[in-house]
Short mmCIF file of C-alpha atoms and ligand atoms in Angstrom, two decimals:
data_model
loop_
_atom_site.label_atom_id
_atom_site.label_comp_id
_atom_site.label_asym_id
_atom_site.label_seq_id
_atom_site.Cartn_x
_atom_site.Cartn_y
_atom_site.Cartn_z
CA UNK N 22 -157.04 194.31 221.89
CA UNK N 23 -160.21 196.16 221.09
CA UNK N 24 -159.63 198.83 223.70
CA UNK N 25 -156.49 200.92 224.13
CA UNK N 26 -155.08 200.41 227.65
CA UNK N 27 -153.63 203.95 227.61
CA UNK N 28 -156.57 206.13 226.62
CA UNK N 29 -159.43 203.68 226.90
CA UNK N 30 -160.52 204.39 223.33
CA UNK N 31 -162.15 201.56 221.41
CA UNK N 32 -160.92 200.41 218.00
CA UNK N 33 -158.04 202.91 218.08
CA UNK N 34 -155.21 200.43 217.66
CA UNK N 35 -153.49 200.28 214.29
CA UNK N 36 -151.12 197.66 213.04
CA UNK N 37 -147.57 198.95 212.42
CA UNK N 38 -144.32 197.21 211.66
CA UNK N 39 -141.26 197.60 213.82
CA UNK N 40 -138.64 199.46 211.81
CA UNK N 41 -135.19 198.00 211.85
CA UNK N 42 -133.70 201.48 211.51
CA UNK N 43 -131.69 200.92 214.64
CA UNK N 44 -129.48 198.47 212.81
CA UNK N 45 -129.23 200.54 209.70
CA UNK N 46 -126.66 203.30 209.61
CA UNK N 47 -127.88 206.78 208.75
CA UNK N 48 -127.34 207.47 205.08
CA UNK N 49 -126.92 209.86 202.25
CA UNK N 50 -127.74 213.29 203.48
CA UNK N 51 -128.43 215.93 200.88
CA UNK N 52 -125.24 217.94 201.16
CA UNK N 53 -122.65 215.35 200.45
CA UNK N 54 -122.51 213.48 203.69
CA UNK N 55 -123.02 216.20 206.29
CA UNK N 56 -125.22 214.46 208.84
CA UNK N 57 -126.47 217.70 210.40
CA UNK N 58 -128.73 218.29 207.41
CA UNK N 59 -132.19 216.74 207.34
CA UNK N 60 -131.99 213.55 205.30
CA UNK N 61 -135.70 213.56 204.57
CA UNK N 62 -135.63 216.15 201.82
CA UNK N 63 -138.64 215.88 199.52
CA UNK N 64 -138.12 215.37 195.79
CA UNK N 65 -136.82 218.67 194.40
CA UNK N 66 -136.10 220.12 190.98
CA UNK N 67 -132.46 219.29 190.25
CA UNK N 68 -131.45 222.95 190.15
CA UNK N 69 -132.76 223.53 193.67
CA UNK N 70 -130.81 220.77 195.37
CA UNK N 71 -128.19 222.31 197.64
CA UNK N 72 -124.64 222.23 196.30
CA UNK N 73 -121.97 220.00 197.78
CA UNK N 74 -120.28 222.60 199.94
CA UNK N 75 -117.12 220.78 200.87
CA UNK N 76 -114.18 221.12 198.53
CA UNK N 77 -112.02 218.20 197.43
CA UNK N 78 -108.94 217.40 199.44
CA UNK N 79 -106.03 217.47 197.00
CA UNK N 80 -103.19 215.30 198.22
CA UNK N 81 -100.42 217.00 196.31
CA UNK N 82 -99.39 213.66 194.79
CA UNK N 83 -100.23 214.85 191.30
CA UNK N 84 -100.85 211.46 189.72
CA UNK N 85 -103.04 210.25 192.57
CA UNK N 86 -105.09 213.44 192.45
CA UNK N 87 -105.47 212.96 188.72
CA UNK N 88 -106.88 209.44 188.97
CA UNK N 89 -109.42 210.31 191.63
CA UNK N 90 -110.56 213.37 189.72
CA UNK N 91 -108.75 216.21 191.46
CA UNK N 92 -108.77 215.26 195.11
CA UNK N 93 -110.55 213.16 197.71
CA UNK N 94 -114.21 214.13 198.05
CA UNK N 95 -115.36 214.23 201.71
CA UNK N 96 -117.60 211.28 202.45
CA UNK N 97 -116.43 209.39 199.38
CA UNK N 98 -115.70 205.68 199.42
CA UNK N 99 -112.65 204.67 197.41
CA UNK N 100 -111.55 201.12 196.72
CA UNK N 101 -107.93 200.41 195.84
CA UNK N 102 -107.38 196.92 194.49
CA UNK N 103 -104.29 195.12 193.30
CA UNK N 104 -102.04 192.12 193.64
CA UNK N 105 -100.35 191.56 196.99
CA UNK N 106 -97.01 193.36 197.17
CA UNK N 107 -97.70 195.82 194.37
CA UNK N 108 -97.60 198.89 196.63
CA UNK N 109 -101.10 199.60 197.91
CA UNK N 110 -100.08 200.18 201.52
CA UNK N 111 -97.15 202.30 200.40
CA UNK N 112 -99.33 204.53 198.23
CA UNK N 113 -102.01 205.03 200.86
CA UNK N 114 -99.55 205.75 203.63
CA UNK N 115 -98.05 208.41 201.39
CA UNK N 116 -101.50 209.81 200.58
CA UNK N 117 -102.26 209.83 204.32
CA UNK N 118 -99.03 211.66 205.08
CA UNK N 119 -99.66 214.25 202.37
CA UNK N 120 -103.10 215.06 203.74
CA UNK N 121 -101.92 214.98 207.34
CA UNK N 122 -99.12 217.42 206.50
CA UNK N 123 -101.84 219.85 205.34
CA UNK N 124 -103.39 219.70 208.79
CA UNK N 125 -106.15 217.22 207.92
CA UNK N 126 -106.75 214.30 210.25
CA UNK N 127 -106.07 210.87 208.79
CA UNK N 128 -106.81 207.54 210.44
CA UNK N 129 -104.84 204.61 209.04
CA UNK N 130 -106.46 201.35 210.15
CA UNK N 131 -104.04 198.52 209.70
CA UNK N 132 -105.63 195.11 209.78
CA UNK N 133 -102.70 193.23 208.27
CA UNK N 134 -99.70 194.74 209.96
CA UNK N 135 -99.09 195.61 213.58
CA UNK N 136 -98.77 199.26 214.55
CA UNK N 137 -94.95 199.00 214.96
CA UNK N 138 -94.73 197.42 211.51
CA UNK N 139 -96.70 200.30 210.05
CA UNK N 140 -94.48 202.71 211.90
CA UNK N 141 -91.41 201.11 210.37
CA UNK N 142 -92.82 201.64 206.91
CA UNK N 143 -93.95 205.16 207.74
CA UNK N 144 -90.45 206.04 208.93
CA UNK N 145 -89.02 204.77 205.66
CA UNK N 146 -91.51 206.89 203.74
CA UNK N 147 -90.88 209.95 205.88
CA UNK N 148 -94.46 209.93 207.13
CA UNK N 149 -94.26 211.41 210.60
CA UNK N 150 -97.09 213.92 210.87
CA UNK N 151 -98.96 214.01 214.18
CA UNK N 152 -102.22 214.13 212.27
CA UNK N 153 -101.59 210.68 210.86
CA UNK N 154 -103.05 208.23 213.36
CA UNK N 155 -102.36 204.52 213.12
CA UNK N 156 -104.82 202.03 214.55
CA UNK N 157 -104.17 198.31 214.31
CA UNK N 158 -107.62 196.73 214.46
CA UNK N 159 -109.69 194.11 212.69
CA UNK N 160 -113.06 194.54 214.40
CA UNK N 161 -115.35 196.72 212.31
CA UNK N 162 -117.33 197.96 215.32
CA UNK N 163 -114.19 199.21 217.02
CA UNK N 164 -113.07 200.85 213.79
CA UNK N 165 -116.48 202.55 213.55
CA UNK N 166 -116.14 203.79 217.13
CA UNK N 167 -112.76 205.32 216.36
CA UNK N 168 -114.14 207.06 213.30
CA UNK N 169 -117.05 208.47 215.32
CA UNK N 170 -114.69 209.60 218.05
CA UNK N 171 -111.86 211.05 215.99
CA UNK N 172 -113.90 212.34 213.04
CA UNK N 173 -110.95 212.05 210.64
CA UNK N 174 -111.08 213.59 207.17
CA UNK N 175 -109.84 210.36 205.67
CA UNK N 176 -109.90 206.82 207.01
CA UNK N 177 -107.76 204.23 205.27
CA UNK N 178 -108.65 200.57 205.89
CA UNK N 179 -105.77 198.31 204.86
CA UNK N 180 -107.11 195.76 204.04
CA UNK N 181 -110.84 194.99 204.05
CA UNK N 182 -110.19 191.29 203.67
CA UNK N 183 -109.08 190.92 207.28
CA UNK N 184 -111.74 192.92 209.07
CA UNK N 185 -114.82 191.27 210.53
CA UNK N 186 -118.12 192.03 212.14
CA UNK N 187 -118.96 190.22 215.39
CA UNK N 188 -122.58 189.69 214.45
CA UNK N 189 -121.56 187.83 211.34
CA UNK N 190 -120.20 184.40 212.11
CA UNK N 191 -118.42 183.67 208.86
CA UNK N 192 -114.66 184.01 208.54
CA UNK N 193 -112.97 187.33 207.69
CA UNK N 194 -112.51 187.67 203.96
CA UNK N 195 -115.58 185.59 203.17
CA UNK N 196 -118.19 186.98 200.84
CA UNK N 197 -120.70 187.87 203.52
CA UNK N 198 -118.12 189.43 205.87
CA UNK N 199 -116.68 191.49 203.08
CA UNK N 200 -120.09 192.73 201.99
CA UNK N 201 -121.21 193.52 205.53
CA UNK N 202 -118.03 195.29 206.55
CA UNK N 203 -117.76 197.33 203.39
CA UNK N 204 -121.40 198.36 203.38
CA UNK N 205 -120.97 199.45 206.97
CA UNK N 206 -117.87 201.48 206.23
CA UNK N 207 -119.47 203.13 203.21
CA UNK N 208 -122.58 204.07 205.22
CA UNK N 209 -120.34 205.41 207.92
CA UNK N 210 -118.49 207.51 205.35
CA UNK N 211 -121.70 208.97 203.96
CA UNK N 212 -123.07 209.72 207.42
CA UNK N 213 -119.96 211.20 208.98
CA UNK N 214 -118.40 212.95 205.99
CA UNK N 215 -115.19 211.00 206.54
CA UNK N 216 -113.80 209.74 203.24
CA UNK N 217 -112.87 206.07 203.42
CA UNK N 218 -110.28 204.35 201.34
CA UNK N 219 -110.51 200.58 201.32
CA UNK N 220 -107.71 198.30 200.25
CA UNK N 221 -108.61 195.00 198.63
CA UNK N 222 -106.31 192.28 197.41
CA UNK N 223 -107.03 190.54 194.17
CA UNK N 224 -107.13 186.99 195.44
CA UNK N 225 -105.40 184.07 193.84
CA UNK N 226 -108.59 182.05 193.95
CA UNK N 227 -110.10 184.40 191.44
CA UNK N 228 -112.28 187.38 191.96
CA UNK N 229 -114.63 185.86 194.50
CA UNK N 230 -114.37 187.65 197.83
CA UNK N 231 -111.98 190.00 196.14
CA UNK N 232 -112.40 193.68 195.34
CA UNK N 233 -114.80 192.94 192.46
CA UNK N 234 -117.42 191.99 194.99
CA UNK N 235 -117.59 195.47 196.48
CA UNK N 236 -117.05 197.60 193.40
CA UNK N 237 -120.70 198.53 193.16
CA UNK N 238 -120.84 199.75 196.77
CA UNK N 239 -118.09 202.35 196.49
CA UNK N 240 -117.84 205.64 194.58
CA UNK N 241 -114.41 205.22 193.08
CA UNK N 242 -112.56 202.07 192.09
CA UNK N 243 -108.82 202.15 191.50
CA UNK N 244 -106.63 199.25 190.42
CA UNK N 245 -102.89 198.90 190.55
CA UNK N 246 -101.39 197.59 187.34
CA UNK N 247 -97.87 196.55 186.52
CA UNK N 248 -95.92 193.85 188.28
CA UNK N 249 -93.59 193.80 191.20
CA UNK N 250 -90.66 192.96 188.91
CA UNK N 251 -90.69 196.37 187.25
CA UNK N 252 -90.29 199.58 189.15
CA UNK N 253 -93.13 201.45 187.55
CA UNK N 254 -96.72 201.19 188.69
CA UNK N 255 -99.91 202.25 186.97
CA UNK N 256 -102.97 203.14 188.99
CA UNK N 257 -106.05 202.91 186.82
CA UNK N 258 -109.47 204.26 187.69
CA UNK N 259 -112.23 201.99 186.43
CA UNK N 260 -115.17 203.73 188.07
CA UNK N 261 -115.50 207.25 189.39
CA UNK N 262 -118.69 208.95 190.50
CA UNK N 263 -116.69 212.12 191.11
CA UNK N 264 -114.73 212.45 187.89
CA UNK N 265 -115.57 212.96 184.25
CA UNK N 266 -113.02 210.56 182.78
CA UNK N 267 -111.39 207.35 183.87
CA UNK N 268 -107.78 208.36 184.32
CA UNK N 269 -104.53 206.53 184.91
CA UNK N 270 -101.73 207.62 187.22
CA UNK N 271 -98.10 206.72 186.75
CA UNK N 272 -95.70 206.04 189.58
CA UNK N 273 -92.23 204.68 190.03
CA UNK N 274 -91.43 202.51 193.06
CA UNK N 275 -88.22 203.64 194.72
CA UNK N 276 -86.49 202.92 198.02
CA UNK N 277 -88.29 205.95 199.43
CA UNK N 278 -91.75 204.93 198.27
CA UNK N 279 -93.78 205.74 195.18
CA UNK N 280 -92.68 208.69 193.08
CA UNK N 281 -94.91 210.56 190.69
CA UNK N 282 -93.82 210.20 187.06
CA UNK N 283 -94.20 213.42 185.08
CA UNK N 284 -92.74 212.24 181.81
CA UNK N 285 -94.70 209.16 180.78
CA UNK N 286 -92.77 208.67 177.56
CA UNK N 287 -89.47 208.21 179.33
CA UNK N 288 -91.02 205.57 181.57
CA UNK N 289 -92.85 203.58 178.92
CA UNK N 290 -90.68 203.89 175.84
CA UNK N 291 -87.08 202.74 175.54
CA UNK N 292 -84.68 204.42 173.16
CA UNK N 293 -84.86 202.86 169.70
CA UNK N 294 -88.29 201.29 170.22
CA UNK N 295 -90.61 201.33 167.26
CA UNK N 296 -88.24 200.70 164.39
CA UNK N 297 -86.94 197.09 164.65
CA UNK N 298 -89.16 194.48 162.96
CA UNK N 299 -91.95 193.49 165.35
CA UNK N 300 -91.92 196.71 167.35
CA UNK N 301 -94.39 199.51 166.66
CA UNK N 302 -95.19 202.61 168.70
CA UNK N 303 -98.74 203.74 169.23
CA UNK N 304 -100.42 206.57 171.12
CA UNK N 305 -103.16 205.36 173.44
CA UNK N 306 -105.86 207.44 174.97
CA UNK N 307 -105.92 206.87 178.74
CA UNK N 308 -108.51 209.01 180.44
CA UNK N 309 -107.84 212.57 179.38
CA UNK N 310 -104.28 212.03 178.22
CA UNK N 311 -102.35 210.34 175.50
CA UNK N 312 -99.66 207.84 176.45
CA UNK N 313 -97.13 206.36 174.06
CA UNK N 314 -97.02 202.56 174.19
CA UNK N 315 -94.72 200.14 172.42
CA UNK N 316 -96.44 197.13 170.89
CA UNK N 317 -94.18 194.16 170.23
CA UNK N 318 -95.06 191.10 168.22
CA UNK N 319 -93.30 187.86 167.46
CA UNK N 320 -94.32 185.26 164.92
CA UNK N 321 -92.63 181.91 165.21
CA UNK N 322 -92.89 178.55 163.54
CA UNK N 323 -95.47 176.53 165.39
CA UNK N 324 -94.15 173.11 166.28
CA UNK N 325 -97.27 171.33 167.34
CA UNK N 326 -99.61 172.11 164.53
CA UNK N 327 -101.94 174.01 166.84
CA UNK N 328 -100.71 177.60 166.55
CA UNK N 329 -100.66 179.61 169.76
CA UNK N 330 -101.92 183.19 169.95
CA UNK N 331 -100.99 185.04 173.11
CA UNK N 332 -101.64 188.65 174.03
CA UNK N 333 -100.12 190.37 177.06
CA UNK N 334 -101.60 193.76 177.86
CA UNK N 335 -103.77 193.69 174.72
CA UNK N 336 -107.18 192.21 174.04
CA UNK N 337 -106.79 188.61 172.77
CA UNK N 338 -109.99 188.97 170.74
CA UNK N 339 -108.58 191.93 168.85
CA UNK N 340 -105.37 189.99 168.31
CA UNK N 341 -107.37 187.16 166.72
CA UNK N 342 -109.16 189.73 164.57
CA UNK N 343 -105.94 191.34 163.38
CA UNK N 344 -104.51 187.95 162.44
CA UNK N 345 -107.65 187.18 160.45
CA UNK N 346 -107.55 190.60 158.76
CA UNK N 347 -103.90 190.08 157.77
CA UNK N 348 -104.72 186.65 156.37
CA UNK N 349 -107.79 187.74 154.47
CA UNK N 350 -106.87 191.20 153.21
CA UNK N 351 -103.09 191.09 153.00
CA UNK N 352 -102.63 187.47 152.07
CA UNK N 353 -100.46 186.57 155.01
CA UNK N 354 -100.18 182.92 155.95
CA UNK N 355 -100.16 182.79 159.74
CA UNK N 356 -102.04 179.52 160.10
CA UNK N 357 -98.95 177.59 161.16
CA UNK N 358 -97.36 180.42 163.14
CA UNK N 359 -97.40 181.14 166.84
CA UNK N 360 -98.21 184.82 167.32
CA UNK N 361 -97.30 186.67 170.50
CA UNK N 362 -98.17 190.29 171.15
CA UNK N 363 -97.11 192.35 174.13
CA UNK N 364 -97.82 195.92 175.25
CA UNK N 365 -94.42 196.69 176.73
CA UNK N 366 -94.18 198.00 180.26
CA UNK N 367 -97.01 196.16 181.98
CA UNK N 368 -99.60 198.54 180.54
CA UNK N 369 -103.06 197.16 179.77
CA UNK N 370 -104.26 198.71 176.54
CA UNK N 371 -107.99 198.73 175.86
CA UNK N 372 -108.06 201.53 173.29
CA UNK N 373 -109.11 200.10 169.88
CA UNK N 374 -106.72 202.56 168.21
CA UNK N 375 -104.00 200.04 169.02
CA UNK N 376 -105.26 197.72 166.23
CA UNK N 377 -103.12 199.10 163.45
CA UNK N 378 -99.97 199.01 165.58
CA UNK N 379 -100.71 195.39 166.49
CA UNK N 380 -101.23 194.43 162.84
CA UNK N 381 -98.08 196.22 161.69
CA UNK N 382 -96.02 194.67 164.50
CA UNK N 383 -97.21 191.16 163.53
CA UNK N 384 -96.61 191.86 159.82
CA UNK N 385 -93.21 193.39 160.59
CA UNK N 386 -92.12 190.38 162.61
CA UNK N 387 -93.40 188.00 159.93
CA UNK N 388 -91.71 189.85 157.05
CA UNK N 389 -88.68 190.92 159.12
CA UNK N 390 -89.23 194.52 158.20
CA UNK N 391 -89.61 197.58 160.39
CA UNK N 392 -91.08 201.06 160.11
CA UNK N 393 -88.72 204.00 159.79
CA UNK N 394 -87.43 205.36 163.10
CA UNK N 395 -89.70 207.78 164.93
CA UNK N 396 -92.97 206.44 163.50
CA UNK N 397 -96.16 206.19 165.55
CA UNK N 398 -99.18 204.23 164.33
CA UNK N 399 -102.72 205.05 165.43
CA UNK N 400 -105.83 203.43 164.01
CA UNK N 401 -108.69 201.06 164.59
CA UNK N 402 -108.94 198.40 161.88
CA UNK N 403 -112.32 197.14 160.71
CA UNK N 404 -113.11 193.64 159.52
CA UNK N 405 -112.79 194.74 155.90
CA UNK N 406 -109.23 195.80 156.56
CA UNK N 407 -110.18 199.47 156.51
CA UNK N 408 -108.95 202.16 158.92
CA UNK N 409 -111.75 203.43 161.10
CA UNK N 410 -111.78 206.87 162.74
CA UNK N 411 -110.34 206.99 166.27
CA UNK N 412 -111.37 209.17 169.19
CA UNK N 413 -109.40 212.35 169.95
CA UNK N 414 -107.07 212.12 166.95
CA UNK N 415 -106.15 215.81 167.27
CA UNK N 416 -104.99 215.27 170.83
CA UNK N 417 -102.92 212.28 169.80
CA UNK N 418 -101.33 214.20 166.93
CA UNK N 419 -100.33 217.04 169.23
CA UNK N 420 -98.87 214.71 171.85
CA UNK N 421 -96.95 212.62 169.30
CA UNK N 422 -95.51 215.83 167.87
CA UNK N 423 -94.63 217.16 171.33
CA UNK N 424 -92.73 213.96 172.10
CA UNK N 425 -90.60 214.57 169.03
CA UNK N 426 -91.74 211.73 166.75
CA UNK N 427 -91.45 212.46 163.04
CA UNK N 428 -94.12 210.28 161.38
CA UNK N 429 -97.68 209.35 162.22
CA UNK N 430 -99.54 206.62 160.35
CA UNK N 431 -103.30 206.88 160.67
CA UNK N 432 -106.60 206.50 158.82
CA UNK N 433 -108.60 209.05 156.82
CA UNK N 434 -108.99 212.35 158.63
CA UNK N 435 -112.64 213.23 159.04
CA UNK N 436 -113.26 216.04 161.49
CA UNK N 437 -112.26 219.67 161.06
CA UNK N 438 -110.47 219.66 164.41
CA UNK N 439 -108.31 216.71 163.33
CA UNK N 440 -107.50 218.37 160.01
CA UNK N 441 -106.53 221.54 161.84
CA UNK N 442 -104.21 219.54 164.10
CA UNK N 443 -102.55 217.97 161.05
CA UNK N 444 -102.00 221.43 159.56
CA UNK N 445 -100.66 222.84 162.79
CA UNK N 446 -97.88 220.24 163.06
CA UNK N 447 -96.79 220.59 159.44
CA UNK N 448 -93.04 220.54 159.03
CA UNK N 449 -92.52 218.81 162.37
CA UNK N 450 -94.68 215.70 162.00
CA UNK N 451 -95.53 213.99 158.71
CA UNK N 452 -98.98 212.41 158.77
CA UNK N 453 -99.35 209.37 156.50
CA UNK N 454 -103.01 208.76 155.74
CA UNK N 455 -103.84 205.13 154.91
CA UNK N 456 -107.22 203.94 153.70
CA UNK N 457 -106.68 200.34 154.61
CA UNK N 458 -104.22 197.90 156.14
CA UNK N 459 -102.67 197.21 152.74
CA UNK N 460 -101.60 200.83 152.38
CA UNK N 461 -100.12 200.80 155.87
CA UNK N 462 -98.19 197.59 155.16
CA UNK N 463 -96.45 199.32 152.25
CA UNK N 464 -94.77 201.58 154.82
CA UNK N 465 -92.81 198.64 156.21
CA UNK N 466 -89.31 199.23 154.84
P1 LIG Y 502 -96.69 197.25 199.81
O1 LIG Y 502 -97.18 198.65 199.85
O2 LIG Y 502 -96.53 196.57 201.11
O3 LIG Y 502 -97.66 196.36 198.91
P2 LIG Y 502 -99.19 195.93 199.17
O4 LIG Y 502 -99.72 196.73 200.28
O5 LIG Y 502 -99.86 196.20 197.86
O6 LIG Y 502 -99.18 194.47 199.46
O7 LIG Y 502 -95.32 197.30 199.02
C1 LIG Y 502 -94.80 196.18 198.40
C2 LIG Y 502 -93.40 196.31 197.93
O8 LIG Y 502 -92.93 197.59 197.71
C3 LIG Y 502 -92.48 195.68 198.91
O9 LIG Y 502 -92.18 194.39 198.47
C4 LIG Y 502 -91.26 196.53 198.92
C5 LIG Y 502 -91.57 197.67 198.00
N1 LIG Y 502 -91.25 198.96 198.61
C6 LIG Y 502 -90.29 199.76 198.02
O10 LIG Y 502 -89.66 199.38 197.03
N2 LIG Y 502 -90.01 200.98 198.57
C7 LIG Y 502 -90.65 201.45 199.67
O11 LIG Y 502 -90.38 202.55 200.13
C8 LIG Y 502 -91.65 200.60 200.27
C9 LIG Y 502 -92.40 201.05 201.49
C10 LIG Y 502 -91.92 199.40 199.71
MG1 LIG Y 503 -100.29 196.03 202.17
#
């Protein structure tokens, strides 16, 4: 039209595009999710951006608080993944109860279990606070309505694989449903200030449509480790926008739910571990703390000609490397041997400082010789068979000493802080410095 029908002006019409804002949830306000603040802040110098006012909500479950970086941040989106039956619902119901007992409002959306089923579990866990609301629902729009209405501090969605959006015609748990529902929930969290905690099963069919798919959408990603045949559980943080380190939390599954484990050594290390041939103790850095781990190895005659190399809880590539290093630099013949390595206790060890323990465990099993009792081995091994410096050696030395071990085998000590730590434990812990794997192998009795 050349002439505006409203004001009769000529040539006054301009082309604009309809915004689809109506469908898009309001997002990311400047003060950490408080929607009352103007979201259209201009670009500002970083020092002038208003602080996040709202403090973290500490649950009081020490190990859970540790993994999420001190407490639940209002408006944060947390994803908890893990195998079915590992204890996700149990943990979150306990977290919900802890927060509810502090007077915070918690909405527990159960999409897998009926409300009476959830109640049964809650009764067993002693979760009976009036601030803990249970809502059995699978429709994302209805869940959104409840969040808007109740304005809880924390909303737990257990699990995201069963919720669906009406507008999306694919089946619940499918890739597009999962993406849509999770994006919606995360937007809702940012806009309302309600922290959301999403549960995702690791699916048998692989990682498709599993928690991996939504990792990038959320702020914090936690994974349950361990298996349902042991009573201890490890919750590992693999991404955290609200924490400085990626921590692990240790729990024990009991008849009354998950218990926090204060003494990691007693949980992970059995009496006598570390001295029989094929068993070596190491001290792994997990987030900000040092955990003792027992590495076991077994070498056995290979029957089929094609030797098998299997690693449980350790990196199979590093296992292959250690075997090659032993063959090349220590003249071991492992070509016709099956080699199995296991990090005892269901722990997944990614710290390269486990190398030396792995090599000594394999060598010990092969030669049928063990280290002297109370020995801990820490060191990354290079391709030339040399010990390479490891991160936070001082911290490891102090922890190994505190746990009462008598010997530490490690590589050359480089930094002043590490040297100071060695001096400070003199008399209580003997530090054996090895230049290369050969020197370490001589310690096998
Ligand atoms: P659950 O939290 O249902 O696992 P997920 O939600 O990850 O699928 O818990 C699974 C197992 O935990 C269940 O098989 C029984 C056990 N359990 C206990 O040992 N003690 C308890 O107090 C509870 C609630 C569960
Ligand atoms: Mg469950």
